[in-house]
């Protein structure tokens, strides 16, 4: 459970070139707002091909539930599409744009390699809302479907997660592991934009009260898709 002293133990830091971790960046009421909004959008899409489900990839069915905003991330074949079977992808909520721009600007203060995207030139266009049940995980992968090389903005809500980020050449060691708690921001871009990353596990029942999430973890990644 996060305490008053977490920010003392967990200062904002540059995990590596182009990787900034800002613990407790999102206030609890902003976290709750994001959860409520995602739930509302997911409820509206339930039963459609864009509903929040566990994608089936070439490697099998993922343990993470996914909801796409702005552009739909299609798992088979991989890529972004704007509609599926005539159902349009919901737009990116306006507040995501403000949030993502503020996130990149804050992250650039921690990892200077992110500075080129701190400003209006950064165009958030898509978001992936991931829901992890307590036993879910995500394998090492590269976010490679965007044409843009702009950074990935990642927000965590609910249970703590182990976030692993390594190099651009292989999904194997060496890598860094960062514990992401509710409200944490991580931004990776520049030299780390093509880095392999994943979530080997979450720590069940470690989320704070007040987010609206009873269990599990929500991760929201915001991305610029077009060049
Ligand atoms: O859940 C996370 O922290 C990472 C999610 C991720 O890598 C992705 O959605 O591409
Ligand atoms: Fe990713």
PDB file of C-alpha atoms and ligand atoms in Angstrom:
ATOM      1  CA  UNK A   1       0.000   0.000   0.000  1.00  0.00           C
ATOM      2  CA  UNK A   2       1.534   3.350  -0.946  1.00  0.00           C
ATOM      3  CA  UNK A   3       2.305   5.534   2.035  1.00  0.00           C
ATOM      4  CA  UNK A   4       3.185   9.117   2.650  1.00  0.00           C
ATOM      5  CA  UNK A   5       6.869   8.189   2.510  1.00  0.00           C
ATOM      6  CA  UNK A   6       6.952   6.414  -0.841  1.00  0.00           C
ATOM      7  CA  UNK A   7       8.040   9.490  -2.694  1.00  0.00           C
ATOM      8  CA  UNK A   8      11.061   9.703  -0.396  1.00  0.00           C
ATOM      9  CA  UNK A   9      12.079   6.143  -1.267  1.00  0.00           C
ATOM     10  CA  UNK A  10      11.174   6.410  -4.900  1.00  0.00           C
ATOM     11  CA  UNK A  11      12.525   9.567  -6.470  1.00  0.00           C
ATOM     12  CA  UNK A  12      11.889  10.285 -10.152  1.00  0.00           C
ATOM     13  CA  UNK A  13      14.776   8.742 -12.036  1.00  0.00           C
ATOM     14  CA  UNK A  14      16.306   8.042 -15.404  1.00  0.00           C
ATOM     15  CA  UNK A  15      16.229   4.250 -15.615  1.00  0.00           C
ATOM     16  CA  UNK A  16      18.450   4.363 -18.699  1.00  0.00           C
ATOM     17  CA  UNK A  17      18.944   6.526 -21.790  1.00  0.00           C
ATOM     18  CA  UNK A  18      15.473   7.677 -22.921  1.00  0.00           C
ATOM     19  CA  UNK A  19      13.648   5.971 -20.022  1.00  0.00           C
ATOM     20  CA  UNK A  20      12.080   8.093 -17.258  1.00  0.00           C
ATOM     21  CA  UNK A  21      10.204   6.738 -14.228  1.00  0.00           C
ATOM     22  CA  UNK A  22       8.124   9.248 -12.276  1.00  0.00           C
ATOM     23  CA  UNK A  23       6.586   7.545  -9.219  1.00  0.00           C
ATOM     24  CA  UNK A  24       3.199   8.791  -8.035  1.00  0.00           C
ATOM     25  CA  UNK A  25       2.809  11.177 -10.963  1.00  0.00           C
ATOM     26  CA  UNK A  26      -0.973  10.788 -11.232  1.00  0.00           C
ATOM     27  CA  UNK A  27      -3.164  11.861  -8.324  1.00  0.00           C
ATOM     28  CA  UNK A  28      -5.569   9.286  -6.982  1.00  0.00           C
ATOM     29  CA  UNK A  29      -8.657  11.168  -8.212  1.00  0.00           C
ATOM     30  CA  UNK A  30      -7.170  11.385 -11.713  1.00  0.00           C
ATOM     31  CA  UNK A  31      -6.516   7.649 -11.560  1.00  0.00           C
ATOM     32  CA  UNK A  32     -10.127   7.063 -10.515  1.00  0.00           C
ATOM     33  CA  UNK A  33     -11.343   9.254 -13.368  1.00  0.00           C
ATOM     34  CA  UNK A  34      -9.321   7.276 -15.923  1.00  0.00           C
ATOM     35  CA  UNK A  35     -10.634   3.981 -14.552  1.00  0.00           C
ATOM     36  CA  UNK A  36     -14.263   5.184 -14.623  1.00  0.00           C
ATOM     37  CA  UNK A  37     -13.893   6.523 -18.158  1.00  0.00           C
ATOM     38  CA  UNK A  38     -12.278   3.328 -19.466  1.00  0.00           C
ATOM     39  CA  UNK A  39     -15.022   1.268 -17.852  1.00  0.00           C
ATOM     40  CA  UNK A  40     -17.703   3.414 -19.479  1.00  0.00           C
ATOM     41  CA  UNK A  41     -16.124   3.098 -22.936  1.00  0.00           C
ATOM     42  CA  UNK A  42     -15.598  -0.654 -22.490  1.00  0.00           C
ATOM     43  CA  UNK A  43     -19.233  -1.102 -21.418  1.00  0.00           C
ATOM     44  CA  UNK A  44     -20.388   0.701 -24.556  1.00  0.00           C
ATOM     45  CA  UNK A  45     -18.373  -1.659 -26.756  1.00  0.00           C
ATOM     46  CA  UNK A  46     -19.203  -4.914 -24.950  1.00  0.00           C
ATOM     47  CA  UNK A  47     -20.259  -7.600 -27.395  1.00  0.00           C
ATOM     48  CA  UNK A  48     -18.798  -5.805 -30.425  1.00  0.00           C
ATOM     49  CA  UNK A  49     -15.533  -6.785 -32.124  1.00  0.00           C
ATOM     50  CA  UNK A  50     -13.912  -3.864 -30.294  1.00  0.00           C
ATOM     51  CA  UNK A  51     -14.986  -4.970 -26.814  1.00  0.00           C
ATOM     52  CA  UNK A  52     -12.359  -5.332 -24.102  1.00  0.00           C
ATOM     53  CA  UNK A  53     -11.121  -8.878 -24.604  1.00  0.00           C
ATOM     54  CA  UNK A  54      -7.945 -10.931 -24.440  1.00  0.00           C
ATOM     55  CA  UNK A  55      -6.430 -10.770 -27.918  1.00  0.00           C
ATOM     56  CA  UNK A  56      -5.452 -13.953 -29.690  1.00  0.00           C
ATOM     57  CA  UNK A  57      -2.049 -13.527 -31.287  1.00  0.00           C
ATOM     58  CA  UNK A  58       0.043 -15.894 -33.360  1.00  0.00           C
ATOM     59  CA  UNK A  59       1.522 -17.035 -30.035  1.00  0.00           C
ATOM     60  CA  UNK A  60      -1.840 -17.843 -28.412  1.00  0.00           C
ATOM     61  CA  UNK A  61      -4.334 -15.975 -26.250  1.00  0.00           C
ATOM     62  CA  UNK A  62      -2.906 -13.193 -24.124  1.00  0.00           C
ATOM     63  CA  UNK A  63      -3.681 -13.079 -20.389  1.00  0.00           C
ATOM     64  CA  UNK A  64      -4.210  -9.299 -20.575  1.00  0.00           C
ATOM     65  CA  UNK A  65      -7.544  -7.727 -21.585  1.00  0.00           C
ATOM     66  CA  UNK A  66      -7.187  -4.872 -24.069  1.00  0.00           C
ATOM     67  CA  UNK A  67      -9.242  -1.892 -25.136  1.00  0.00           C
ATOM     68  CA  UNK A  68      -8.125   0.336 -28.010  1.00  0.00           C
ATOM     69  CA  UNK A  69      -8.828   4.049 -28.272  1.00  0.00           C
ATOM     70  CA  UNK A  70      -8.056   6.253 -31.267  1.00  0.00           C
ATOM     71  CA  UNK A  71      -6.723   3.367 -33.343  1.00  0.00           C
ATOM     72  CA  UNK A  72      -7.449  -0.292 -32.738  1.00  0.00           C
ATOM     73  CA  UNK A  73      -4.459  -2.510 -32.148  1.00  0.00           C
ATOM     74  CA  UNK A  74      -5.252  -5.668 -34.097  1.00  0.00           C
ATOM     75  CA  UNK A  75      -3.390  -8.764 -32.935  1.00  0.00           C
ATOM     76  CA  UNK A  76      -3.690 -10.938 -36.059  1.00  0.00           C
ATOM     77  CA  UNK A  77      -2.097  -9.741 -38.228  1.00  0.00           C
ATOM     78  CA  UNK A  78      -0.458  -7.109 -36.028  1.00  0.00           C
ATOM     79  CA  UNK A  79      -1.253  -3.528 -36.902  1.00  0.00           C
ATOM     80  CA  UNK A  80      -3.507  -0.538 -36.297  1.00  0.00           C
ATOM     81  CA  UNK A  81      -6.930  -0.273 -37.935  1.00  0.00           C
ATOM     82  CA  UNK A  82      -9.660   2.371 -37.615  1.00  0.00           C
ATOM     83  CA  UNK A  83     -12.662   0.030 -37.675  1.00  0.00           C
ATOM     84  CA  UNK A  84     -13.482  -3.654 -37.327  1.00  0.00           C
ATOM     85  CA  UNK A  85     -16.513  -5.190 -39.084  1.00  0.00           C
ATOM     86  CA  UNK A  86     -18.070  -1.749 -39.458  1.00  0.00           C
ATOM     87  CA  UNK A  87     -17.621  -0.788 -35.783  1.00  0.00           C
ATOM     88  CA  UNK A  88     -15.610   2.427 -35.463  1.00  0.00           C
ATOM     89  CA  UNK A  89     -12.825   2.702 -32.915  1.00  0.00           C
ATOM     90  CA  UNK A  90     -13.785   5.168 -30.156  1.00  0.00           C
ATOM     91  CA  UNK A  91     -11.878   8.447 -30.330  1.00  0.00           C
ATOM     92  CA  UNK A  92      -9.006   9.173 -27.999  1.00  0.00           C
ATOM     93  CA  UNK A  93     -10.569  11.105 -25.086  1.00  0.00           C
ATOM     94  CA  UNK A  94      -9.454  14.738 -25.166  1.00  0.00           C
ATOM     95  CA  UNK A  95      -7.918  14.581 -21.715  1.00  0.00           C
ATOM     96  CA  UNK A  96      -5.491  11.902 -22.911  1.00  0.00           C
ATOM     97  CA  UNK A  97      -3.799  14.445 -25.153  1.00  0.00           C
ATOM     98  CA  UNK A  98      -3.212  16.909 -22.315  1.00  0.00           C
ATOM     99  CA  UNK A  99      -2.108  14.122 -20.019  1.00  0.00           C
ATOM    100  CA  UNK A 100       0.347  12.604 -22.498  1.00  0.00           C
ATOM    101  CA  UNK A 101       1.896  15.973 -23.371  1.00  0.00           C
ATOM    102  CA  UNK A 102       2.334  16.837 -19.700  1.00  0.00           C
ATOM    103  CA  UNK A 103       3.797  13.369 -19.148  1.00  0.00           C
ATOM    104  CA  UNK A 104       6.428  13.736 -21.869  1.00  0.00           C
ATOM    105  CA  UNK A 105       7.365  17.213 -20.643  1.00  0.00           C
ATOM    106  CA  UNK A 106       7.796  15.924 -17.074  1.00  0.00           C
ATOM    107  CA  UNK A 107       9.742  12.894 -18.299  1.00  0.00           C
ATOM    108  CA  UNK A 108      12.070  15.088 -20.363  1.00  0.00           C
ATOM    109  CA  UNK A 109      13.075  16.770 -17.112  1.00  0.00           C
ATOM    110  CA  UNK A 110      14.322  13.380 -15.911  1.00  0.00           C
ATOM    111  CA  UNK A 111      15.704  11.831 -19.121  1.00  0.00           C
ATOM    112  CA  UNK A 112      17.040  14.532 -21.427  1.00  0.00           C
ATOM    113  CA  UNK A 113      16.892  12.220 -24.465  1.00  0.00           C
ATOM    114  CA  UNK A 114      13.092  12.782 -24.428  1.00  0.00           C
ATOM    115  CA  UNK A 115      13.370  16.550 -24.861  1.00  0.00           C
ATOM    116  CA  UNK A 116      12.694  16.610 -28.650  1.00  0.00           C
ATOM    117  CA  UNK A 117       9.090  15.473 -27.968  1.00  0.00           C
ATOM    118  CA  UNK A 118       8.351  17.776 -25.026  1.00  0.00           C
ATOM    119  CA  UNK A 119       5.883  20.175 -26.629  1.00  0.00           C
ATOM    120  CA  UNK A 120       3.156  20.547 -29.219  1.00  0.00           C
ATOM    121  CA  UNK A 121       4.988  18.458 -31.801  1.00  0.00           C
ATOM    122  CA  UNK A 122       4.056  15.340 -29.849  1.00  0.00           C
ATOM    123  CA  UNK A 123       0.664  14.114 -31.134  1.00  0.00           C
ATOM    124  CA  UNK A 124      -1.024  11.448 -28.997  1.00  0.00           C
ATOM    125  CA  UNK A 125      -3.250   9.486 -31.383  1.00  0.00           C
ATOM    126  CA  UNK A 126      -3.907   6.086 -29.864  1.00  0.00           C
ATOM    127  CA  UNK A 127      -4.124   4.488 -26.469  1.00  0.00           C
ATOM    128  CA  UNK A 128      -4.173   0.902 -25.336  1.00  0.00           C
ATOM    129  CA  UNK A 129      -5.910   0.207 -22.052  1.00  0.00           C
ATOM    130  CA  UNK A 130      -4.606  -3.060 -20.622  1.00  0.00           C
ATOM    131  CA  UNK A 131      -6.305  -4.841 -17.738  1.00  0.00           C
ATOM    132  CA  UNK A 132      -4.225  -7.365 -15.802  1.00  0.00           C
ATOM    133  CA  UNK A 133      -5.965  -9.818 -13.533  1.00  0.00           C
ATOM    134  CA  UNK A 134      -3.762 -10.698 -10.557  1.00  0.00           C
ATOM    135  CA  UNK A 135      -2.228 -13.645 -12.433  1.00  0.00           C
ATOM    136  CA  UNK A 136      -1.736 -11.926 -15.794  1.00  0.00           C
ATOM    137  CA  UNK A 137       1.557 -11.020 -17.441  1.00  0.00           C
ATOM    138  CA  UNK A 138       2.891  -9.671 -20.721  1.00  0.00           C
ATOM    139  CA  UNK A 139       5.861 -11.181 -22.528  1.00  0.00           C
ATOM    140  CA  UNK A 140       8.866  -9.246 -23.756  1.00  0.00           C
ATOM    141  CA  UNK A 141       8.063  -7.366 -26.964  1.00  0.00           C
ATOM    142  CA  UNK A 142       8.816  -4.176 -28.890  1.00  0.00           C
ATOM    143  CA  UNK A 143       6.091  -1.612 -29.589  1.00  0.00           C
ATOM    144  CA  UNK A 144       6.712  -1.694 -33.317  1.00  0.00           C
ATOM    145  CA  UNK A 145       3.346  -0.934 -34.950  1.00  0.00           C
ATOM    146  CA  UNK A 146       3.662   2.850 -34.872  1.00  0.00           C
ATOM    147  CA  UNK A 147       5.123   4.720 -37.843  1.00  0.00           C
ATOM    148  CA  UNK A 148       6.189   7.453 -35.448  1.00  0.00           C
ATOM    149  CA  UNK A 149       9.305   7.237 -33.322  1.00  0.00           C
ATOM    150  CA  UNK A 150       7.729   9.462 -30.624  1.00  0.00           C
ATOM    151  CA  UNK A 151       7.950   8.117 -27.050  1.00  0.00           C
ATOM    152  CA  UNK A 152       5.486   5.734 -25.397  1.00  0.00           C
ATOM    153  CA  UNK A 153       3.709   7.188 -22.359  1.00  0.00           C
ATOM    154  CA  UNK A 154       2.678   4.529 -19.856  1.00  0.00           C
ATOM    155  CA  UNK A 155       0.456   5.036 -16.785  1.00  0.00           C
ATOM    156  CA  UNK A 156      -0.191   2.410 -14.135  1.00  0.00           C
ATOM    157  CA  UNK A 157      -3.220   2.105 -11.852  1.00  0.00           C
ATOM    158  CA  UNK A 158      -4.012  -0.505  -9.209  1.00  0.00           C
ATOM    159  CA  UNK A 159      -1.793  -3.430  -8.243  1.00  0.00           C
ATOM    160  CA  UNK A 160       1.978  -3.086  -8.405  1.00  0.00           C
ATOM    161  CA  UNK A 161       3.711  -4.574 -11.421  1.00  0.00           C
ATOM    162  CA  UNK A 162       7.229  -5.604 -12.259  1.00  0.00           C
ATOM    163  CA  UNK A 163       8.123  -3.805 -15.489  1.00  0.00           C
ATOM    164  CA  UNK A 164      11.132  -5.166 -17.318  1.00  0.00           C
ATOM    165  CA  UNK A 165      12.930  -3.160 -19.983  1.00  0.00           C
ATOM    166  CA  UNK A 166      16.030  -4.289 -21.831  1.00  0.00           C
ATOM    167  CA  UNK A 167      17.845  -3.515 -25.030  1.00  0.00           C
ATOM    168  CA  UNK A 168      16.715  -3.098 -28.623  1.00  0.00           C
ATOM    169  CA  UNK A 169      18.522  -6.164 -29.974  1.00  0.00           C
ATOM    170  CA  UNK A 170      17.064  -9.067 -28.016  1.00  0.00           C
ATOM    171  CA  UNK A 171      14.413  -9.849 -25.387  1.00  0.00           C
ATOM    172  CA  UNK A 172      17.064 -11.354 -23.132  1.00  0.00           C
ATOM    173  CA  UNK A 173      19.246  -9.950 -20.333  1.00  0.00           C
ATOM    174  CA  UNK A 174      20.619  -7.474 -19.505  1.00  0.00           C
ATOM    175  CA  UNK A 175      17.490  -5.609 -18.498  1.00  0.00           C
ATOM    176  CA  UNK A 176      16.282  -3.248 -15.792  1.00  0.00           C
ATOM    177  CA  UNK A 177      13.326  -4.025 -13.553  1.00  0.00           C
ATOM    178  CA  UNK A 178      11.167  -1.246 -12.197  1.00  0.00           C
ATOM    179  CA  UNK A 179       8.272  -1.700  -9.767  1.00  0.00           C
ATOM    180  CA  UNK A 180       5.342   0.286 -11.118  1.00  0.00           C
ATOM    181  CA  UNK A 181       2.848   1.333  -8.467  1.00  0.00           C
ATOM    182  CA  UNK A 182      -0.533   2.974  -8.815  1.00  0.00           C
ATOM    183  CA  UNK A 183      -0.088   6.456 -10.244  1.00  0.00           C
ATOM    184  CA  UNK A 184       3.386   5.826 -11.636  1.00  0.00           C
ATOM    185  CA  UNK A 185       4.416   7.178 -15.019  1.00  0.00           C
ATOM    186  CA  UNK A 186       7.036   5.639 -17.224  1.00  0.00           C
ATOM    187  CA  UNK A 187       8.027   7.131 -20.573  1.00  0.00           C
ATOM    188  CA  UNK A 188      10.404   5.450 -22.992  1.00  0.00           C
ATOM    189  CA  UNK A 189      11.609   6.958 -26.222  1.00  0.00           C
ATOM    190  CA  UNK A 190      14.626   8.138 -28.141  1.00  0.00           C
ATOM    191  CA  UNK A 191      17.307   5.442 -27.843  1.00  0.00           C
ATOM    192  CA  UNK A 192      14.856   3.254 -25.857  1.00  0.00           C
ATOM    193  CA  UNK A 193      11.882   3.568 -28.226  1.00  0.00           C
ATOM    194  CA  UNK A 194      12.601   0.164 -29.739  1.00  0.00           C
ATOM    195  CA  UNK A 195      13.560  -1.513 -26.459  1.00  0.00           C
ATOM    196  CA  UNK A 196      12.144  -4.898 -25.532  1.00  0.00           C
ATOM    197  CA  UNK A 197       9.872  -4.652 -22.499  1.00  0.00           C
ATOM    198  CA  UNK A 198       7.270  -6.677 -20.654  1.00  0.00           C
ATOM    199  CA  UNK A 199       5.519  -7.340 -17.364  1.00  0.00           C
ATOM    200  CA  UNK A 200       6.576 -10.711 -15.901  1.00  0.00           C
ATOM    201  CA  UNK A 201       4.188 -10.430 -12.939  1.00  0.00           C
ATOM    202  CA  UNK A 202       2.033  -8.229 -10.843  1.00  0.00           C
ATOM    203  CA  UNK A 203       1.766  -8.267  -7.065  1.00  0.00           C
ATOM    204  CA  UNK A 204      -1.850  -9.120  -6.243  1.00  0.00           C
ATOM    205  CA  UNK A 205      -3.826  -6.979  -3.845  1.00  0.00           C
ATOM    206  CA  UNK A 206      -1.247  -4.214  -3.512  1.00  0.00           C
ATOM    207  CA  UNK A 207      -3.317  -1.451  -5.108  1.00  0.00           C
ATOM    208  CA  UNK A 208      -4.457   1.542  -3.039  1.00  0.00           C
ATOM    209  CA  UNK A 209      -8.074   2.326  -2.204  1.00  0.00           C
ATOM    210  CA  UNK A 210      -9.739   5.072  -4.180  1.00  0.00           C
ATOM    211  CA  UNK A 211      -8.930   4.090  -7.776  1.00  0.00           C
ATOM    212  CA  UNK A 212     -12.190   2.239  -8.336  1.00  0.00           C
ATOM    213  CA  UNK A 213     -10.292  -0.968  -9.096  1.00  0.00           C
ATOM    214  CA  UNK A 214     -11.041  -3.827  -6.709  1.00  0.00           C
ATOM    215  CA  UNK A 215      -8.198  -5.990  -7.920  1.00  0.00           C
ATOM    216  CA  UNK A 216      -5.717  -6.237 -10.734  1.00  0.00           C
ATOM    217  CA  UNK A 217      -3.994  -3.514 -12.643  1.00  0.00           C
ATOM    218  CA  UNK A 218      -4.745  -1.119 -15.448  1.00  0.00           C
ATOM    219  CA  UNK A 219      -1.986   0.142 -17.665  1.00  0.00           C
ATOM    220  CA  UNK A 220      -2.655   2.833 -20.231  1.00  0.00           C
ATOM    221  CA  UNK A 221      -0.108   3.429 -22.972  1.00  0.00           C
ATOM    222  CA  UNK A 222      -0.539   6.514 -25.114  1.00  0.00           C
ATOM    223  CA  UNK A 223       1.144   6.602 -28.495  1.00  0.00           C
ATOM    224  CA  UNK A 224       1.718   8.735 -31.543  1.00  0.00           C
ATOM    225  CA  UNK A 225       1.009   6.460 -34.504  1.00  0.00           C
ATOM    226  CA  UNK A 226       1.556   8.567 -37.628  1.00  0.00           C
ATOM    227  CA  UNK A 227       4.883   9.970 -38.623  1.00  0.00           C
TER     228      UNK A 227
HETATM  229  O1  LIG B   1       1.560  -2.980 -18.755  1.00  0.00           O
HETATM  230  C1  LIG B   1       2.613  -2.402 -18.963  1.00  0.00           C
HETATM  231  O2  LIG B   1       3.215  -1.769 -18.093  1.00  0.00           O
HETATM  232  C2  LIG B   1       3.232  -2.453 -20.348  1.00  0.00           C
HETATM  233  C3  LIG B   1       2.228  -2.566 -21.447  1.00  0.00           C
HETATM  234  C4  LIG B   1       2.845  -2.653 -22.803  1.00  0.00           C
HETATM  235  O3  LIG B   1       4.014  -2.862 -22.947  1.00  0.00           O
HETATM  236  C5  LIG B   1       2.015  -2.472 -24.008  1.00  0.00           C
HETATM  237  O4  LIG B   1       0.801  -2.289 -23.905  1.00  0.00           O
HETATM  238  O5  LIG B   1       2.577  -2.498 -25.117  1.00  0.00           O
HETATM  239 FE1  LIG B   2       4.590  -2.504 -25.022  1.00  0.00          FE
END
